[in-house]
Tab-separated table of C-alpha atoms in Angstrom:
chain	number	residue	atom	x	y	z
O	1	UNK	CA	66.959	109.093	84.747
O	2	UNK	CA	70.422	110.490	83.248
O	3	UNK	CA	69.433	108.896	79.926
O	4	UNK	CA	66.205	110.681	80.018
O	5	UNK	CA	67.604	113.716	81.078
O	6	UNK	CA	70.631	113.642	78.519
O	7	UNK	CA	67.881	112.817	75.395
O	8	UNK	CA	65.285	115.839	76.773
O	9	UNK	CA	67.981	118.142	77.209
O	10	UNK	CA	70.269	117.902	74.621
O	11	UNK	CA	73.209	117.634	76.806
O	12	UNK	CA	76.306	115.910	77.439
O	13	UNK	CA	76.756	113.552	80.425
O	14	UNK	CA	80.263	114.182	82.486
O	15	UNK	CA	79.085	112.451	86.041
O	16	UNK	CA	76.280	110.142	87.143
O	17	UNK	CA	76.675	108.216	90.262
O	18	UNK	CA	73.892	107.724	93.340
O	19	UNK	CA	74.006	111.327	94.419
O	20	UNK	CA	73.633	113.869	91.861
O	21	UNK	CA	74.208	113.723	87.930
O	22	UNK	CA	75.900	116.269	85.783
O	23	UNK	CA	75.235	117.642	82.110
O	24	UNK	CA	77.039	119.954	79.647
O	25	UNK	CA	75.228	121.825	77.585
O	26	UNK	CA	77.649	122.122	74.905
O	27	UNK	CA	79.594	125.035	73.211
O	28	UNK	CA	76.880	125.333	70.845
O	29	UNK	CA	74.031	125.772	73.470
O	30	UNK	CA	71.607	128.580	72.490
O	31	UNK	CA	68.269	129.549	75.049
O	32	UNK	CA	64.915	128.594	73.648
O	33	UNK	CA	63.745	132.015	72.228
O	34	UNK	CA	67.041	132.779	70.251
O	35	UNK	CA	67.142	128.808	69.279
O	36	UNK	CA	63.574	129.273	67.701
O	37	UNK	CA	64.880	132.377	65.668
O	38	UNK	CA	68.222	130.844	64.029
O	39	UNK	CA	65.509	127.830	62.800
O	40	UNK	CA	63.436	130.390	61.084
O	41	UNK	CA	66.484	132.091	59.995
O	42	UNK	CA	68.271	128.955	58.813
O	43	UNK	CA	64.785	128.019	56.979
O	44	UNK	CA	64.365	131.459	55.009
O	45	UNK	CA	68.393	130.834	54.088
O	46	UNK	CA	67.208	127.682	52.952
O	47	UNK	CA	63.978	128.670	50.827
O	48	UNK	CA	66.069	131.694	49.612
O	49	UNK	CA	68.440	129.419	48.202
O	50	UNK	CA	66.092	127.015	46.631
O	51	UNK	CA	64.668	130.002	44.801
O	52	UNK	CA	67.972	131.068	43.648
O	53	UNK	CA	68.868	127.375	42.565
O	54	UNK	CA	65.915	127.300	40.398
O	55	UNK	CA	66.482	130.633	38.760
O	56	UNK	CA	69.693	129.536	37.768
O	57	UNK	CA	68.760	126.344	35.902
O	58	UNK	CA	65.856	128.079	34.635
O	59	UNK	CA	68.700	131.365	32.928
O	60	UNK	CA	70.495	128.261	32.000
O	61	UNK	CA	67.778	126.310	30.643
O	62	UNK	CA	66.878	129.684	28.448
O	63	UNK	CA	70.757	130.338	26.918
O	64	UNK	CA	71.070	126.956	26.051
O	65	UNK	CA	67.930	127.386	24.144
O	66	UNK	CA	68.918	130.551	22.231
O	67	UNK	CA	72.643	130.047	22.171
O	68	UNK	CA	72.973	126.285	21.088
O	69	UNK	CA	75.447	126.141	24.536
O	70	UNK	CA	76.628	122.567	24.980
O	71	UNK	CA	75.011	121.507	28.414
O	72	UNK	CA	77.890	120.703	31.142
O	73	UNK	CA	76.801	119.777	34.292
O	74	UNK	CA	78.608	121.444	36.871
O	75	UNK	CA	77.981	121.702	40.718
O	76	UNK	CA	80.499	124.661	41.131
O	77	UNK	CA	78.893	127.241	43.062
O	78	UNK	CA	75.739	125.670	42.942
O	79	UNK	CA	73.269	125.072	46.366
O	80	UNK	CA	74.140	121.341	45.117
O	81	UNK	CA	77.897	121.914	46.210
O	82	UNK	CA	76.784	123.539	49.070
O	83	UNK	CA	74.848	120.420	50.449
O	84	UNK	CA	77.310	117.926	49.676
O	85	UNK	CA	79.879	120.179	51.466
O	86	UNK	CA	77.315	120.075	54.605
O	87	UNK	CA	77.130	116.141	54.112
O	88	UNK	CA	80.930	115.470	54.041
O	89	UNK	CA	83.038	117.590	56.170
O	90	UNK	CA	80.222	119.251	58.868
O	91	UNK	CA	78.684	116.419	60.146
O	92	UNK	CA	82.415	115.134	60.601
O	93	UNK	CA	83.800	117.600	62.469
O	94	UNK	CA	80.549	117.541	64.781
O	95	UNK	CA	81.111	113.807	65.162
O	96	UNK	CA	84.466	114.913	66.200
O	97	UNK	CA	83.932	117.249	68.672
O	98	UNK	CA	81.582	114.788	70.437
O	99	UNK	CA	84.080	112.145	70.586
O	100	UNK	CA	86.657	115.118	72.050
O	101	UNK	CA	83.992	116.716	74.308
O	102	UNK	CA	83.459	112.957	75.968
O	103	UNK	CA	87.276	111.898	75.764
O	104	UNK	CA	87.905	115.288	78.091
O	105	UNK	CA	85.166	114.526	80.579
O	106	UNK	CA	86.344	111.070	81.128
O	107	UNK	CA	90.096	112.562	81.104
O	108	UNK	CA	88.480	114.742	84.363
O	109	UNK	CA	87.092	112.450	85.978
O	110	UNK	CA	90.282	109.700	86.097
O	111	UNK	CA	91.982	112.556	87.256
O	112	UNK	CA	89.374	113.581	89.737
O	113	UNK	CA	89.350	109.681	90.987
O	114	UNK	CA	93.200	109.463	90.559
O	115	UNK	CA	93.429	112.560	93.308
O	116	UNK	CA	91.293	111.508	95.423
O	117	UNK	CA	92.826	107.936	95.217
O	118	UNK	CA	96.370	109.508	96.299
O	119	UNK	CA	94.560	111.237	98.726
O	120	UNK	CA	92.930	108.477	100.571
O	121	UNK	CA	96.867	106.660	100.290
O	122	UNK	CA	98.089	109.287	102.160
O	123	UNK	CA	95.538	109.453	105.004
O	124	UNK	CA	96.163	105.246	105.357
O	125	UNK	CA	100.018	105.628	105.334
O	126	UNK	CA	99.900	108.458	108.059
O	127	UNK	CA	97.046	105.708	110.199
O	128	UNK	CA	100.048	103.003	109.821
O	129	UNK	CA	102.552	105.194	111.237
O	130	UNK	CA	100.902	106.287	114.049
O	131	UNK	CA	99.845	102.812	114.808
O	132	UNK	CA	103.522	101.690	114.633
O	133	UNK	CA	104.470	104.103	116.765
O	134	UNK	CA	101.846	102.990	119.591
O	135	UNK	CA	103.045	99.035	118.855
O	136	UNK	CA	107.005	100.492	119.809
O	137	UNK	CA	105.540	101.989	122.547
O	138	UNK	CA	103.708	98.973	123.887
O	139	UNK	CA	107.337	96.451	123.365
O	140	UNK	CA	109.424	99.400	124.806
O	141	UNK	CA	107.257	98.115	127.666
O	142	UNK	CA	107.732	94.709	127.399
O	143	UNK	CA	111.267	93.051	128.296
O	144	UNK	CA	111.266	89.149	127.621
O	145	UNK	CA	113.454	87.048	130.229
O	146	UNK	CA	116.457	85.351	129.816
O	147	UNK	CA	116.427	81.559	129.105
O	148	UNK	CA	118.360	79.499	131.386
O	149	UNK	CA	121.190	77.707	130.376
O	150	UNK	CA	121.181	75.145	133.378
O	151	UNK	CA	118.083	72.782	132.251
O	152	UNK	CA	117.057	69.249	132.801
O	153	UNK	CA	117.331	66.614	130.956
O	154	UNK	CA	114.356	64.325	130.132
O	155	UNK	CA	114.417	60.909	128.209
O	156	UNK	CA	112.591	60.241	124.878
O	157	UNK	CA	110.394	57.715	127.055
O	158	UNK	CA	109.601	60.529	130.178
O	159	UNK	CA	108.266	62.835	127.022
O	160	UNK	CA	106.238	59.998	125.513
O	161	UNK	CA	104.788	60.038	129.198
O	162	UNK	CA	104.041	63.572	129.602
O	163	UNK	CA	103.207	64.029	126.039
O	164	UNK	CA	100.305	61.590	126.804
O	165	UNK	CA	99.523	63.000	130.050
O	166	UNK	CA	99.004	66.487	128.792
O	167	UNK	CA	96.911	65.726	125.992
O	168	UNK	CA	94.589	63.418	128.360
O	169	UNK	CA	94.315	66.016	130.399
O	170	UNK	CA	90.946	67.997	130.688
O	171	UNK	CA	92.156	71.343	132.633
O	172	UNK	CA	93.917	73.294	129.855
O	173	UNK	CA	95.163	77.181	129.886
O	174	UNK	CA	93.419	79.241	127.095
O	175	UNK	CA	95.651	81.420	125.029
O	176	UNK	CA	92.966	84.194	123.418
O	177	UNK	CA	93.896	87.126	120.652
O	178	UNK	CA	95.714	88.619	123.825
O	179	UNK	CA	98.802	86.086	123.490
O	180	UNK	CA	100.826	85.926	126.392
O	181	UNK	CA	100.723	88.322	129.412
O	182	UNK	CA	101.286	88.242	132.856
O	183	UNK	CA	97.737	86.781	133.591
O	184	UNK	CA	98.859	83.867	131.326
O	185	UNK	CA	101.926	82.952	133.507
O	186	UNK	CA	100.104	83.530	137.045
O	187	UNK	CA	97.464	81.270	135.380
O	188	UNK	CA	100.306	78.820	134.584
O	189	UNK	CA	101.443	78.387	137.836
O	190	UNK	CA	98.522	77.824	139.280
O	191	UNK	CA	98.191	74.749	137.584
O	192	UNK	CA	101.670	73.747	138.741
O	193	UNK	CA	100.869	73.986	142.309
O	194	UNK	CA	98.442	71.153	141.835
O	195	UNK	CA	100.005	69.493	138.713
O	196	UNK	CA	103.213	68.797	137.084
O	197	UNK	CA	101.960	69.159	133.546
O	198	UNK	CA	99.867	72.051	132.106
O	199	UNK	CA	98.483	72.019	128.713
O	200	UNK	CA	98.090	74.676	127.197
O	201	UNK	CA	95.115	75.785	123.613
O	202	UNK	CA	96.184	78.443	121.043
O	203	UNK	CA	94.423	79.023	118.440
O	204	UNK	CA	96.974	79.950	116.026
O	205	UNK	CA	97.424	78.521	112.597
O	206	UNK	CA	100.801	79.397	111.679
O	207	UNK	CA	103.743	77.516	112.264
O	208	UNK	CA	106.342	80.184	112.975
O	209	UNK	CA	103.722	81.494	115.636
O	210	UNK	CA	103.162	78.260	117.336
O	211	UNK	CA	106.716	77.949	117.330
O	212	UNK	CA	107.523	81.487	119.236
O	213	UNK	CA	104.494	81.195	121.413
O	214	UNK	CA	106.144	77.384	122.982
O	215	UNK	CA	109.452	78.925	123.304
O	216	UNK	CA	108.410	82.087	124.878
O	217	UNK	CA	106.092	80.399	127.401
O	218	UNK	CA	109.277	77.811	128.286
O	219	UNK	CA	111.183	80.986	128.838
O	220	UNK	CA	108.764	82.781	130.816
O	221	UNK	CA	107.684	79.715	133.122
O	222	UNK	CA	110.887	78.811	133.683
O	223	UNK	CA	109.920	74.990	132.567
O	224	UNK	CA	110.313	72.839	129.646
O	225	UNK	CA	108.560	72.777	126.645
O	226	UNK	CA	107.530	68.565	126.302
O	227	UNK	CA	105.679	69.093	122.516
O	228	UNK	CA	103.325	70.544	120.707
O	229	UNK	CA	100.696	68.748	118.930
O	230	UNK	CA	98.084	69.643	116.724
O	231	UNK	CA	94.454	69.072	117.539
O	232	UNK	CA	90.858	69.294	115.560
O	233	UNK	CA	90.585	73.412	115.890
O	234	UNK	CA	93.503	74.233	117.951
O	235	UNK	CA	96.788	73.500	118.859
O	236	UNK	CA	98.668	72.267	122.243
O	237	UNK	CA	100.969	73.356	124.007
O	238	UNK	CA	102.319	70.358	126.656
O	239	UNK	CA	104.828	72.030	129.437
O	240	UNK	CA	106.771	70.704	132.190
O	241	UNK	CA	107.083	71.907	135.561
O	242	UNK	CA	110.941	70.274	136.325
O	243	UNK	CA	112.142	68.328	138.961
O	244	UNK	CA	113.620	71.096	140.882
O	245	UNK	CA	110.688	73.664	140.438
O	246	UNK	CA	110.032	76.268	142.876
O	247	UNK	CA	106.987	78.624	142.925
O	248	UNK	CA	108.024	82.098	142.187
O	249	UNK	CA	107.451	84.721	145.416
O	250	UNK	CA	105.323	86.835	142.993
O	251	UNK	CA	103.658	84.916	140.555
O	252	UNK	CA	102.813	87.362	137.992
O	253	UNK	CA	105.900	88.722	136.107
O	254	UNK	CA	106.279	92.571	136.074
O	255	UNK	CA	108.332	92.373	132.574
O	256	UNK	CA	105.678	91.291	130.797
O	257	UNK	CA	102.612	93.250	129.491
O	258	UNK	CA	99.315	93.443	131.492
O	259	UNK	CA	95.911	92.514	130.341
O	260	UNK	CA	94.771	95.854	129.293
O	261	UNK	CA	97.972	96.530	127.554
O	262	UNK	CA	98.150	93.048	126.250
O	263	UNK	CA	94.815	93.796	124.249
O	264	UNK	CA	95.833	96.965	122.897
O	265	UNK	CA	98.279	95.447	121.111
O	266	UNK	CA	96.534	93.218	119.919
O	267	UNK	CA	94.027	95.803	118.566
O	268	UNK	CA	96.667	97.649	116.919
O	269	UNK	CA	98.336	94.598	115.321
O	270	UNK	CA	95.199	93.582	113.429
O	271	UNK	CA	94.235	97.123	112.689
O	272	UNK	CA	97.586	97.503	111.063
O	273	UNK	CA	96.943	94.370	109.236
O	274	UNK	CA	93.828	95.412	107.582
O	275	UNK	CA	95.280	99.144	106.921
O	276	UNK	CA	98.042	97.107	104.913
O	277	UNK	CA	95.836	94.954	103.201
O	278	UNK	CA	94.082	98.570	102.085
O	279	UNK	CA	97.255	100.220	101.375
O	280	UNK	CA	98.033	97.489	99.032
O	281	UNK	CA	94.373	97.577	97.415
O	282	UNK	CA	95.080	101.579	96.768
O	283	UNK	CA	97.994	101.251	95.120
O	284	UNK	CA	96.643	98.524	92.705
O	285	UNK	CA	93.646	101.192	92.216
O	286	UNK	CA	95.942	103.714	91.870
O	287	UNK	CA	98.045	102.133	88.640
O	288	UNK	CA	94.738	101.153	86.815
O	289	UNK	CA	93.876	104.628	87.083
O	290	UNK	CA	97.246	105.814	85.757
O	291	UNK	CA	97.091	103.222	83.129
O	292	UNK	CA	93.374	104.171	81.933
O	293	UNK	CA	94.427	108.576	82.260
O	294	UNK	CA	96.998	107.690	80.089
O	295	UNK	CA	95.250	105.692	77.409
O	296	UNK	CA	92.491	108.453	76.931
O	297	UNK	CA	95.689	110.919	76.690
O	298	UNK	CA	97.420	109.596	74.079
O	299	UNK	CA	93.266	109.103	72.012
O	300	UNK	CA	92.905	112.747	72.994
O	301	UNK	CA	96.021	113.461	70.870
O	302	UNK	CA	95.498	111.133	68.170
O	303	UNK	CA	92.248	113.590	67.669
O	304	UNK	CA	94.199	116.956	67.882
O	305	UNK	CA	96.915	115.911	65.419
């Protein structure tokens, strides 16, 4: 359709995308009445100067007859000059100010897309900040325990015994995109009342996180922390109750986050993430653009010199 329109029109394309498509008419855009009368115009100019061509050569033609004038062909001030001055240098320039007209449209819209680029940057850095500011909210909430420095001691061959205990075991405590909360702990102690071991099934992949979450649940339980071992999907988590262990008076730790709270964070964490992973894909957008405004810059220039 913008081809169609550009070739019916006349026009100059400076925008087409899904929505609407816009043409310049050009500096030299005349309506259709006044358009019809420089054509007339320009072709009684042109017949006018035909005639006068071909009285010249004809007075020419005559002299040289009755004067015995050497003939020298000469296209000084002749309609042939005028022609080959029309061939050379207009249809140059015109060629010219096309290539300008569609090196400044493109010129507007990098810019256009470059500002609106920054713009959108701006609106994702403000998101992140206000979604770090509800994460420091959520930890200011959150106060880990303690670890205890007075802890059993196990043998390599009583953790080759729970190691295989735990991962025999069919009960297991489900760590979801939550992590740990106080529901996870109550949870964990319910197993203890019943059993000495408790396995436990994240589903992180990371090492470093597999690594906090064991040590933070040892901490928080109060037991020991026999292995973890990776399975098919998942990972677990094998904890000890101890020898000495005692059921807590209130089972569900009030330093800790809640369930609801637990969630949020969770929300924000991965919405942070992906804002990130956006930032990052702005900023590479962002340096194209510069790179391509600054190319058609330095052509515009090249032109003008």
């Amino acid at each position: 359709m913008a081809w169609n329109l550009k070739h019916l029109t006349g026009g100059t394309i400076i925008l087409r995308n899904k929505d609407f498509i816009i043409l310049y008419r050009g500096k030299d855009f005349l309506p259709h009445g006044v358009k019809q009368s420089v054509i007339k115009q320009e072709a009684r100019v042109d017949a006018q100067q035909v005639q006068e061509e071909e009285a010249r050569l004809t007075v020419i033609d005559s002299l040289q007859m009755f004067t015995d004038l050497p003939s020298e062909e000469t296209s000084a001030g002749t309609f042939r000059e005028y022609l080959d001055f029309q061939l050379n240098h207009v249809q140059e320039t015109t060629e010219n100010n096309l290539g300008m007209v569609e090196l400044e449209a493109e010129k507007h819209r990098l810019e256009k897309e470059l500002k609106d680029q920054e713009r959108r940057l701006s609106i994702l850095m403000k998101k992140i900040e206000r979604s770090n500011e509800a994460l420091a909210k959520l930890h200011s909430s959150w106060n880990p325990s303690e670890q205890s420095a007075d802890k059993e001691l196990l043998t390599e061959e009583e953790r080759m015994v729970f190691r295989k205990i735990g991962l025999k075991m069919d009960e297991h405590v489900l760590l979801g995109r939550r992590g740990i909360f106080d529901g996870v702990i109550e949870e964990i102690h319910q197993h203890w009342k019943h059993k000495e071991i408790v396995k436990v099934i994240t589903k992180q992949n990371q090492a470093y996180q597999i690594t906090y979450t064991s040590m933070l649940l040892e901490v928080e339980t109060g037991g020991m922390l026999i292995a973890t071992q990776k399975l098919t999907n998942s990972h677990a988590i094998i904890l000890y109750r101890g020898k000495n262990y005692r059921r807590p008076t209130k089972s569900s730790p009030s330093n800790l986050l809640s369930k609801r709270e637990a969630l949020r964070r969770s929300v924000e964490v991965q919405r942070r993430g992906s804002m990130k992973y956006y930032v990052w894909e702005r900023q590479k957008s962002i340096e194209d653009l510069q790179w391509r405004l600054a190319n058609v810059i330095r052509k515009i220039r090249e032109l003008t010199v």
